[in-house]
Structures are given as structure tokens and as C-alpha cells.
Short mmCIF file of C-alpha atoms in Angstrom, two decimals:
data_model
loop_
_atom_site.label_atom_id
_atom_site.label_comp_id
_atom_site.label_asym_id
_atom_site.label_seq_id
_atom_site.Cartn_x
_atom_site.Cartn_y
_atom_site.Cartn_z
CA MET A 320 10.54 -3.00 25.11
CA ARG A 321 13.99 -4.32 24.22
CA SER A 322 13.91 -2.54 20.85
CA LEU A 323 12.72 0.68 22.51
CA VAL A 324 15.53 0.61 25.06
CA ARG A 325 17.98 -0.09 22.29
CA SER A 326 16.81 2.88 20.23
CA LEU A 327 16.94 5.25 23.22
CA THR A 328 20.58 4.31 23.91
CA LEU A 329 21.64 3.98 20.28
CA ALA A 330 23.79 7.10 20.04
CA VAL A 331 25.83 6.20 23.14
CA VAL A 332 26.27 2.54 22.24
CA LEU A 333 27.32 3.22 18.68
CA ALA A 334 29.65 6.04 19.65
CA LEU A 335 31.43 3.79 22.15
CA SER A 336 31.67 0.98 19.60
CA GLY A 337 33.47 3.30 17.18
CA LEU A 338 31.16 2.82 14.18
CA ALA A 339 31.58 5.44 11.46
CA LEU A 340 29.10 8.24 11.00
CA VAL A 341 27.16 8.51 7.76
CA PRO A 342 28.26 11.58 5.80
CA GLY A 343 25.58 14.22 5.37
CA THR A 344 26.22 14.97 1.70
CA ALA A 345 23.24 14.30 -0.55
CA SER A 346 23.55 12.10 -3.63
CA ALA A 347 21.52 11.06 -6.68
CA ASP A 348 19.74 8.57 -4.42
CA THR A 349 18.46 11.34 -2.11
CA LEU A 350 14.70 11.99 -2.31
CA VAL A 351 13.35 15.03 -0.45
CA THR A 352 9.64 14.83 0.39
CA VAL A 353 6.94 15.66 2.88
CA LEU A 354 5.84 12.84 5.19
CA TYR A 355 2.12 13.28 5.68
CA ASN A 356 -0.03 10.82 7.65
CA GLN A 357 -3.30 9.87 5.97
CA GLY A 358 -5.07 8.99 9.23
CA SER A 359 -4.21 11.93 11.48
CA ASP A 360 -3.67 14.68 8.84
CA ARG A 361 -0.35 15.46 10.51
CA CYS A 362 3.36 15.45 9.76
CA PRO A 363 6.27 14.59 12.05
CA ASP A 364 8.38 17.52 13.17
CA GLY A 365 11.88 17.68 11.78
CA THR A 366 13.44 16.92 15.16
CA THR A 367 17.24 16.80 15.29
CA TYR A 368 17.42 14.56 18.37
CA GLY A 369 14.88 12.74 20.54
CA LYS A 370 11.27 11.76 19.94
CA PRO A 371 9.57 13.76 17.18
CA ASP A 372 6.20 15.38 17.70
CA MET A 373 3.39 15.78 15.14
CA HIS A 374 1.78 18.93 13.77
CA PRO A 375 -1.12 19.70 11.39
CA CYS A 376 0.37 20.24 7.96
CA ALA A 377 0.01 20.59 4.23
CA PRO A 378 2.84 20.26 1.70
CA SER A 379 2.86 24.02 1.13
CA ASP A 380 3.46 24.93 4.78
CA ASN A 381 5.23 21.89 6.20
CA PRO A 382 8.66 22.81 7.57
CA GLY A 383 9.64 19.21 8.32
CA LYS A 384 10.61 17.78 4.95
CA PHE A 385 12.46 14.49 5.04
CA GLU A 386 15.23 12.98 2.93
CA PHE A 387 14.93 9.34 1.89
CA ARG A 388 18.36 7.95 0.99
CA ALA A 389 18.64 4.56 -0.68
CA VAL A 390 20.66 1.97 1.24
CA PRO A 391 23.38 0.67 -1.12
CA GLY A 392 22.81 -2.95 -2.09
CA ARG A 393 19.41 -3.09 -0.36
CA PRO A 394 16.63 -2.38 -2.89
CA GLY A 395 13.55 -0.94 -1.20
CA TYR A 396 15.43 0.11 1.98
CA PHE A 397 16.10 3.72 2.92
CA THR A 398 17.43 5.86 5.72
CA VAL A 399 15.10 8.74 6.59
CA ARG A 400 16.75 12.03 7.56
CA THR A 401 15.14 15.21 8.82
CA GLY A 402 15.21 18.31 6.70
CA VAL A 403 16.48 20.25 9.71
CA ASP A 404 19.67 18.20 10.01
CA PRO A 405 20.69 15.70 7.28
CA ASN A 406 22.96 13.98 9.83
CA SER A 407 19.95 13.11 12.01
CA CYS A 408 18.20 9.82 11.10
CA LEU A 409 14.77 8.48 12.00
CA THR A 410 15.44 5.50 14.26
CA ASN A 411 13.25 2.70 15.60
CA GLY A 412 11.34 3.97 18.64
CA PRO A 413 10.76 6.23 16.83
CA THR A 414 13.42 8.77 17.74
CA ALA A 415 15.81 11.02 15.85
CA ASN A 416 19.47 10.06 16.37
CA GLN A 417 22.83 10.63 14.78
CA CYS A 418 23.08 8.66 11.52
CA TYR A 419 25.39 5.65 11.56
CA VAL A 420 26.69 3.26 8.92
CA ASP A 421 24.93 -0.09 8.55
CA GLU A 422 22.54 0.26 11.51
CA PRO A 423 19.37 -1.89 11.09
CA LEU A 424 17.40 0.34 13.49
CA GLN A 425 17.89 3.20 11.02
CA ARG A 426 16.94 1.24 7.91
CA TRP A 427 13.34 1.43 6.71
CA GLN A 428 11.67 -0.83 4.16
CA VAL A 429 9.42 1.45 2.11
CA THR A 430 6.54 -0.14 0.15
CA PRO A 431 3.50 1.27 -1.71
CA PHE A 432 0.52 1.36 0.64
CA ASN A 433 -3.05 2.62 0.49
CA ALA A 434 -5.09 1.63 3.55
CA THR A 435 -8.40 3.20 2.54
CA GLY A 436 -8.63 2.70 -1.23
CA GLU A 437 -9.08 6.48 -1.52
CA THR A 438 -6.84 8.94 -3.32
CA ALA A 439 -4.30 10.51 -0.95
CA LYS A 440 -4.66 14.23 -0.21
CA TRP A 441 -2.61 17.00 -1.78
CA GLY A 442 -1.73 14.87 -4.81
CA LEU A 443 0.58 12.69 -2.70
CA VAL A 444 0.99 8.89 -2.83
CA GLY A 445 0.91 6.49 0.12
CA VAL A 446 3.74 4.30 1.41
CA ARG A 447 4.37 2.26 4.55
CA LEU A 448 7.60 2.34 6.58
CA ARG A 449 8.71 -0.88 8.28
CA ASN A 450 11.80 -0.77 10.45
CA GLU A 451 14.31 -3.51 9.64
CA GLY A 452 15.81 -3.73 13.13
CA GLY A 453 12.57 -3.67 15.11
CA GLY A 454 10.30 -5.37 12.56
CA GLN A 455 7.39 -2.99 13.22
CA CYS A 456 5.76 -0.20 11.24
CA LEU A 457 5.72 3.55 11.82
CA ASP A 458 2.31 4.62 13.17
CA ASN A 459 0.92 7.56 15.16
CA ARG A 460 -1.71 8.11 17.86
CA ARG A 461 -3.26 10.76 20.08
CA LYS A 462 -1.43 11.77 23.24
CA ASN A 463 -3.23 11.70 26.58
CA PHE A 464 -3.26 15.46 26.97
CA GLY A 465 -3.69 16.62 23.40
CA GLY A 466 -1.67 16.37 20.23
CA TRP A 467 -0.30 13.38 18.37
CA THR A 468 2.86 11.33 18.63
CA PRO A 469 4.47 8.72 16.34
CA TYR A 470 5.03 5.21 17.68
CA MET A 471 5.96 1.73 16.50
CA VAL A 472 3.47 -1.14 16.28
CA ASP A 473 2.98 -4.38 14.36
CA CYS A 474 2.18 -3.76 10.70
CA PHE A 475 -1.49 -3.94 9.71
CA ASP A 476 -3.89 -2.21 7.31
CA SER A 477 -4.52 1.16 8.95
CA PRO A 478 -4.61 4.72 7.58
CA TYR A 479 -2.39 5.66 10.52
CA GLN A 480 0.36 3.56 8.92
CA GLN A 481 -0.08 5.27 5.54
CA TRP A 482 2.53 7.99 5.09
CA ASP A 483 1.99 10.07 1.95
CA ILE A 484 5.00 11.34 0.00
CA ASP A 485 5.60 13.47 -3.09
CA THR A 486 4.89 11.81 -6.43
CA ALA A 487 8.42 12.53 -7.67
CA SER A 488 9.93 10.66 -4.72
CA TYR A 489 7.44 7.83 -5.16
CA ALA A 490 8.29 7.57 -8.87
CA ALA A 491 12.01 7.44 -8.07
CA MET A 492 11.37 4.54 -5.67
CA PHE A 493 8.77 2.51 -7.57
CA GLY A 494 8.42 3.95 -11.09
CA PRO A 495 5.92 6.48 -12.42
CA VAL A 496 2.57 6.50 -10.67
CA GLY A 497 0.02 4.72 -12.83
CA ALA A 498 2.59 3.38 -15.32
CA HIS A 499 2.08 -0.24 -14.27
CA LYS A 500 -0.62 -2.25 -16.05
CA GLY A 501 -3.31 -4.37 -14.42
CA MET A 502 -5.26 -7.31 -15.80
CA THR A 503 -8.89 -6.82 -16.81
CA TRP A 504 -11.75 -9.14 -17.64
CA ALA A 505 -14.82 -8.59 -19.79
CA ASN A 506 -18.50 -9.42 -19.56
CA LEU A 507 -18.57 -12.34 -22.01
CA GLU A 508 -22.28 -13.09 -21.71
CA GLN A 509 -25.10 -11.54 -19.69
CA ARG A 510 -28.30 -13.52 -19.33
CA ALA A 511 -31.69 -12.15 -18.38
CA ASP A 512 -32.05 -14.63 -15.50
CA ASN A 513 -29.32 -12.94 -13.39
CA LEU A 514 -26.55 -15.17 -14.71
CA VAL A 515 -23.32 -13.72 -16.07
CA HIS A 516 -20.18 -15.10 -17.69
CA VAL A 517 -17.01 -13.03 -17.14
CA GLY A 518 -13.41 -13.71 -18.06
CA TYR A 519 -10.47 -13.49 -20.41
CA ASP A 520 -10.91 -12.12 -23.93
CA GLY A 521 -8.56 -11.00 -26.67
CA GLN A 522 -7.50 -7.89 -24.75
CA SER A 523 -6.81 -9.53 -21.39
CA ASP A 524 -3.18 -10.16 -20.42
CA PRO A 525 -2.84 -12.26 -17.25
CA TYR A 526 0.95 -12.22 -17.43
CA ASN A 527 1.83 -8.54 -17.79
CA GLY A 528 -1.46 -6.69 -17.37
CA ASP A 529 -3.32 -5.05 -20.22
CA THR A 530 -4.57 -1.68 -18.93
CA PRO A 531 -2.47 1.16 -17.41
CA ALA A 532 -3.21 1.66 -13.73
CA GLY A 533 -4.08 5.31 -14.37
CA PHE A 534 -7.28 4.21 -16.16
CA GLN A 535 -10.59 4.27 -14.30
CA LEU A 536 -12.53 1.00 -14.45
CA PRO A 537 -14.97 -0.86 -12.16
CA VAL A 538 -13.52 -3.45 -9.80
CA LEU A 539 -15.06 -6.90 -10.28
CA CYS A 540 -16.20 -8.10 -6.83
CA ILE A 541 -17.42 -11.52 -5.75
CA LYS A 542 -19.07 -13.07 -2.74
CA GLN A 543 -18.52 -16.83 -2.87
CA ASP A 544 -21.09 -18.42 -0.57
CA GLY A 545 -21.11 -21.90 -2.09
CA ARG A 546 -24.51 -21.63 -3.77
CA PRO A 547 -25.19 -24.53 -6.14
CA ALA A 548 -25.01 -24.09 -9.89
CA PRO A 549 -28.33 -23.68 -11.71
CA VAL A 550 -29.34 -26.44 -14.08
CA GLY A 551 -27.32 -26.23 -17.26
CA MET A 552 -24.38 -24.31 -15.77
CA PRO A 553 -20.78 -25.56 -16.09
CA PRO A 554 -19.38 -27.85 -13.39
CA THR A 555 -17.41 -26.52 -10.43
CA SER A 556 -14.06 -27.67 -11.82
CA GLY A 557 -12.04 -26.74 -14.87
CA SER A 558 -11.70 -23.32 -16.46
CA HIS A 559 -14.74 -21.03 -16.81
CA ALA A 560 -16.51 -23.04 -14.10
CA TRP A 561 -19.40 -22.11 -11.83
CA GLY A 562 -18.13 -19.61 -9.27
CA GLY A 563 -20.56 -20.46 -6.49
CA GLY A 564 -21.47 -16.89 -5.70
CA GLU A 565 -22.56 -13.43 -6.81
CA LEU A 566 -20.66 -10.86 -8.88
CA LYS A 567 -20.97 -7.08 -8.63
CA ALA A 568 -19.02 -4.16 -10.08
CA THR A 569 -17.99 -1.00 -8.24
CA ALA A 570 -18.10 2.47 -9.67
CA PRO A 571 -15.06 3.14 -11.89
CA VAL A 572 -11.86 3.76 -9.92
CA ALA A 573 -8.30 4.47 -11.02
CA GLY A 574 -6.09 1.41 -10.76
CA THR A 575 -3.60 3.54 -8.82
CA ARG A 576 -6.05 3.44 -5.91
CA LEU A 577 -5.75 -0.34 -5.80
CA THR A 578 -2.39 -0.46 -4.06
CA SER A 579 -2.86 -4.02 -2.79
CA GLN A 580 -5.27 -6.94 -2.88
CA ALA A 581 -6.37 -5.94 0.62
CA ALA A 582 -7.16 -2.38 -0.50
CA ALA A 583 -9.26 -3.72 -3.38
CA ASP A 584 -11.03 -6.19 -1.09
CA ARG A 585 -11.93 -3.36 1.30
CA LEU A 586 -13.38 -1.37 -1.58
CA CYS A 587 -15.61 -4.31 -2.52
CA ALA A 588 -16.74 -4.87 1.08
CA SER A 589 -17.48 -1.18 1.64
CA SER A 590 -19.43 -1.02 -1.63
CA PHE A 591 -21.52 -4.20 -1.30
CA GLY A 592 -21.21 -5.56 2.23
CA SER A 593 -19.36 -8.17 4.22
CA GLY A 594 -18.04 -11.14 2.27
CA PHE A 595 -17.44 -9.30 -1.01
CA ARG A 596 -13.84 -9.08 -2.24
CA MET A 597 -12.01 -8.49 -5.49
CA THR A 598 -12.45 -11.36 -7.95
CA GLU A 599 -9.28 -13.38 -8.57
CA PHE A 600 -8.28 -15.15 -11.78
CA HIS A 601 -8.38 -18.64 -10.22
CA ASP A 602 -11.68 -18.30 -8.31
CA ALA A 603 -13.41 -20.80 -10.58
CA GLY A 604 -10.63 -22.80 -12.20
CA GLY A 605 -9.08 -19.91 -14.12
CA TRP A 606 -9.64 -17.78 -17.22
CA GLY A 607 -13.25 -16.96 -16.37
CA MET A 608 -16.37 -17.96 -14.48
CA TRP A 609 -20.12 -18.09 -14.36
CA ALA A 610 -21.99 -16.62 -11.41
CA ASN A 611 -25.16 -14.84 -10.40
CA GLY A 612 -25.18 -11.14 -11.12
CA THR A 613 -26.08 -8.44 -13.59
CA LEU A 614 -23.06 -6.47 -14.80
CA PRO A 615 -22.65 -3.61 -17.27
CA THR A 616 -21.70 -4.57 -20.80
CA GLY A 617 -19.21 -2.78 -23.01
CA THR A 618 -16.78 -2.11 -20.17
CA ARG A 619 -13.85 -3.90 -18.60
CA PHE A 620 -13.24 -4.78 -14.95
CA TRP A 621 -10.13 -4.74 -12.77
CA THR A 622 -9.55 -8.38 -11.78
CA ALA A 623 -6.78 -9.75 -9.56
CA ILE A 624 -4.32 -12.55 -10.25
CA ASN A 625 -2.30 -13.99 -7.37
CA ASP A 626 0.65 -15.59 -9.16
CA GLN A 627 1.63 -13.09 -11.86
CA PRO A 628 2.84 -9.44 -11.81
CA ALA A 629 -0.31 -8.33 -13.62
CA ASN A 630 -2.16 -6.30 -10.97
CA PRO A 631 -2.34 -2.50 -10.73
CA TRP A 632 -0.18 -2.81 -7.59
CA SER A 633 2.41 -5.36 -8.83
#
């Protein structure tokens, strides 16, 4: 409530305090893009002042394009201006207000985000907007008497917090889509008794990734339920140990769809049921594991690593 009241009175308070206005001239750091919500299939109106509304949209017919302007000295933070008036900034609330210098309620942390694991519509790419001053994320919901309205809420994995932007703007913020490499593992040995050995081979790179995120590969999923190791299996400690569970592989997916560990985990759970998640490098001591399962041979698998920048999303 305090942050809402603050945003509603922002223009008056800042005007009285004498803070300088942000000039409306665009620069090399200005990125003009649609802002399309993955959950509601709607875009915010380009409101000059007050609370924006939402309307059904597609990039070809959306009148409310937005300008993302990098905040100097704050990597990953942007002000968001309406295409109708470049001097009007999206402000915590959310509302549209006059843009001001160095106002936390008008600074947005923009991060790659894919809540569903599915490719965004219209060839766009998903991001999430977290307000620095209020600490919450931009969301949207149905109004009581029809239509949709944006609002602020705690950040969580929801398609209503996934805002899709143009690929050119995304590339300017985070680098080319699909350029990052993710780590992969191989099927090292498949036994007829539903036992499989997966892990690092000569192609795997757990430090930098080995396969461009634009490639389509199965995700290696695991459900660790603590089952005991069969006779003759490795111990439960050390590298290439017994994983205490079952491995499965999804259908091939582009690494660009795996925008976070959570997105990959959801893909595993939706494919194979509760308890399945993306396999992680250290799940059985590191470098590989044995587990129950029958996996395809001759292919590689997207596999996560939690302490190196070697995932499709990092």
C-alpha cells in the first residue's frame, strides 16, 4: 500500500522537490519494442499519464510500443517509456508518470524469463520486469467487469509475468538469442536391464557450455526417490555414482526455451510427472551417474550445472 500511494503521488512529490526531468531525446541505448504478455495475450496501452489499460494485440497492429532506455551505470536496469510520449515513464503501481532523474520507482530490472518452457508467440522473446523501488514484478489480471489491467505483485513463475519483446531489443540487452552455449551429457552405457550410465565425454564442457542454445536436444530429466543401488552398481559417493532414481529424456527442444532451471524443471514435470526435474551435474557426485532408465543412444542431452555459466540460460 505504501508503494502504491507513493507511485500515485510521485509527480507532485518530485515536482515539489525540484528534481530534474529526464530529457526525452533517444540515444544509442534506446530500444523500441512491443510489450506483449504471454499469459493474457494483451499489451499495455501507451498511456501518457495514469494507470494503463490492456488491449488484445499483435506486433503488427499494436499502437503501444515502448522504449527501454538503459540506466547509466546500472547494468540490467531500464526506464520504460510509452511510445505515445517519450517523457512518460512506467512507474511502480503501475502508472504512467512524468520521467524523473534517478527515481527507483521508475527503474526496472529486466531479466530473461520464460514461464512456460514454450516458444513465445510472434517470434518474440520473454523477459520479466521487476521494479527496483517497490521490489515487485509487473503482472496483469482480469478486471471485475471485463478487460484486463496491469498490477504489481511478488515475483514468481507465472506466464502473466512474462512480457515478450522484439528479438532485436532482447539481443541488445542480453546478446543474440541462442548464441549462448549450454552443457550436454552423453549416454555412456545403456544396459538391457534398465540401467544407464550418463555423463561427461570428450565433447562436454561444464565450464563454458559446448552446444549453442539454438540447437534442439532432449532435456535429461531425473526423479531421485532414494532407491537403492542394484548389486554391482557404484557407491553413492564420488563421481559417476549411483543416482538413486530414474532418468528420462524429453523430446528435443531448443536450448533457447530453457530460460531458467525452473523452466527446465517444469518441462520435465509436465513430460513425466511430479518429482521429475532437469538433471544437474552434481546429482551423483559430479561428472556423471548411473540410474534406472532407458535412453536413446547417439544423441546428447541438455544437462544443468549450478555453479558455472554453462547452461543455455546463463
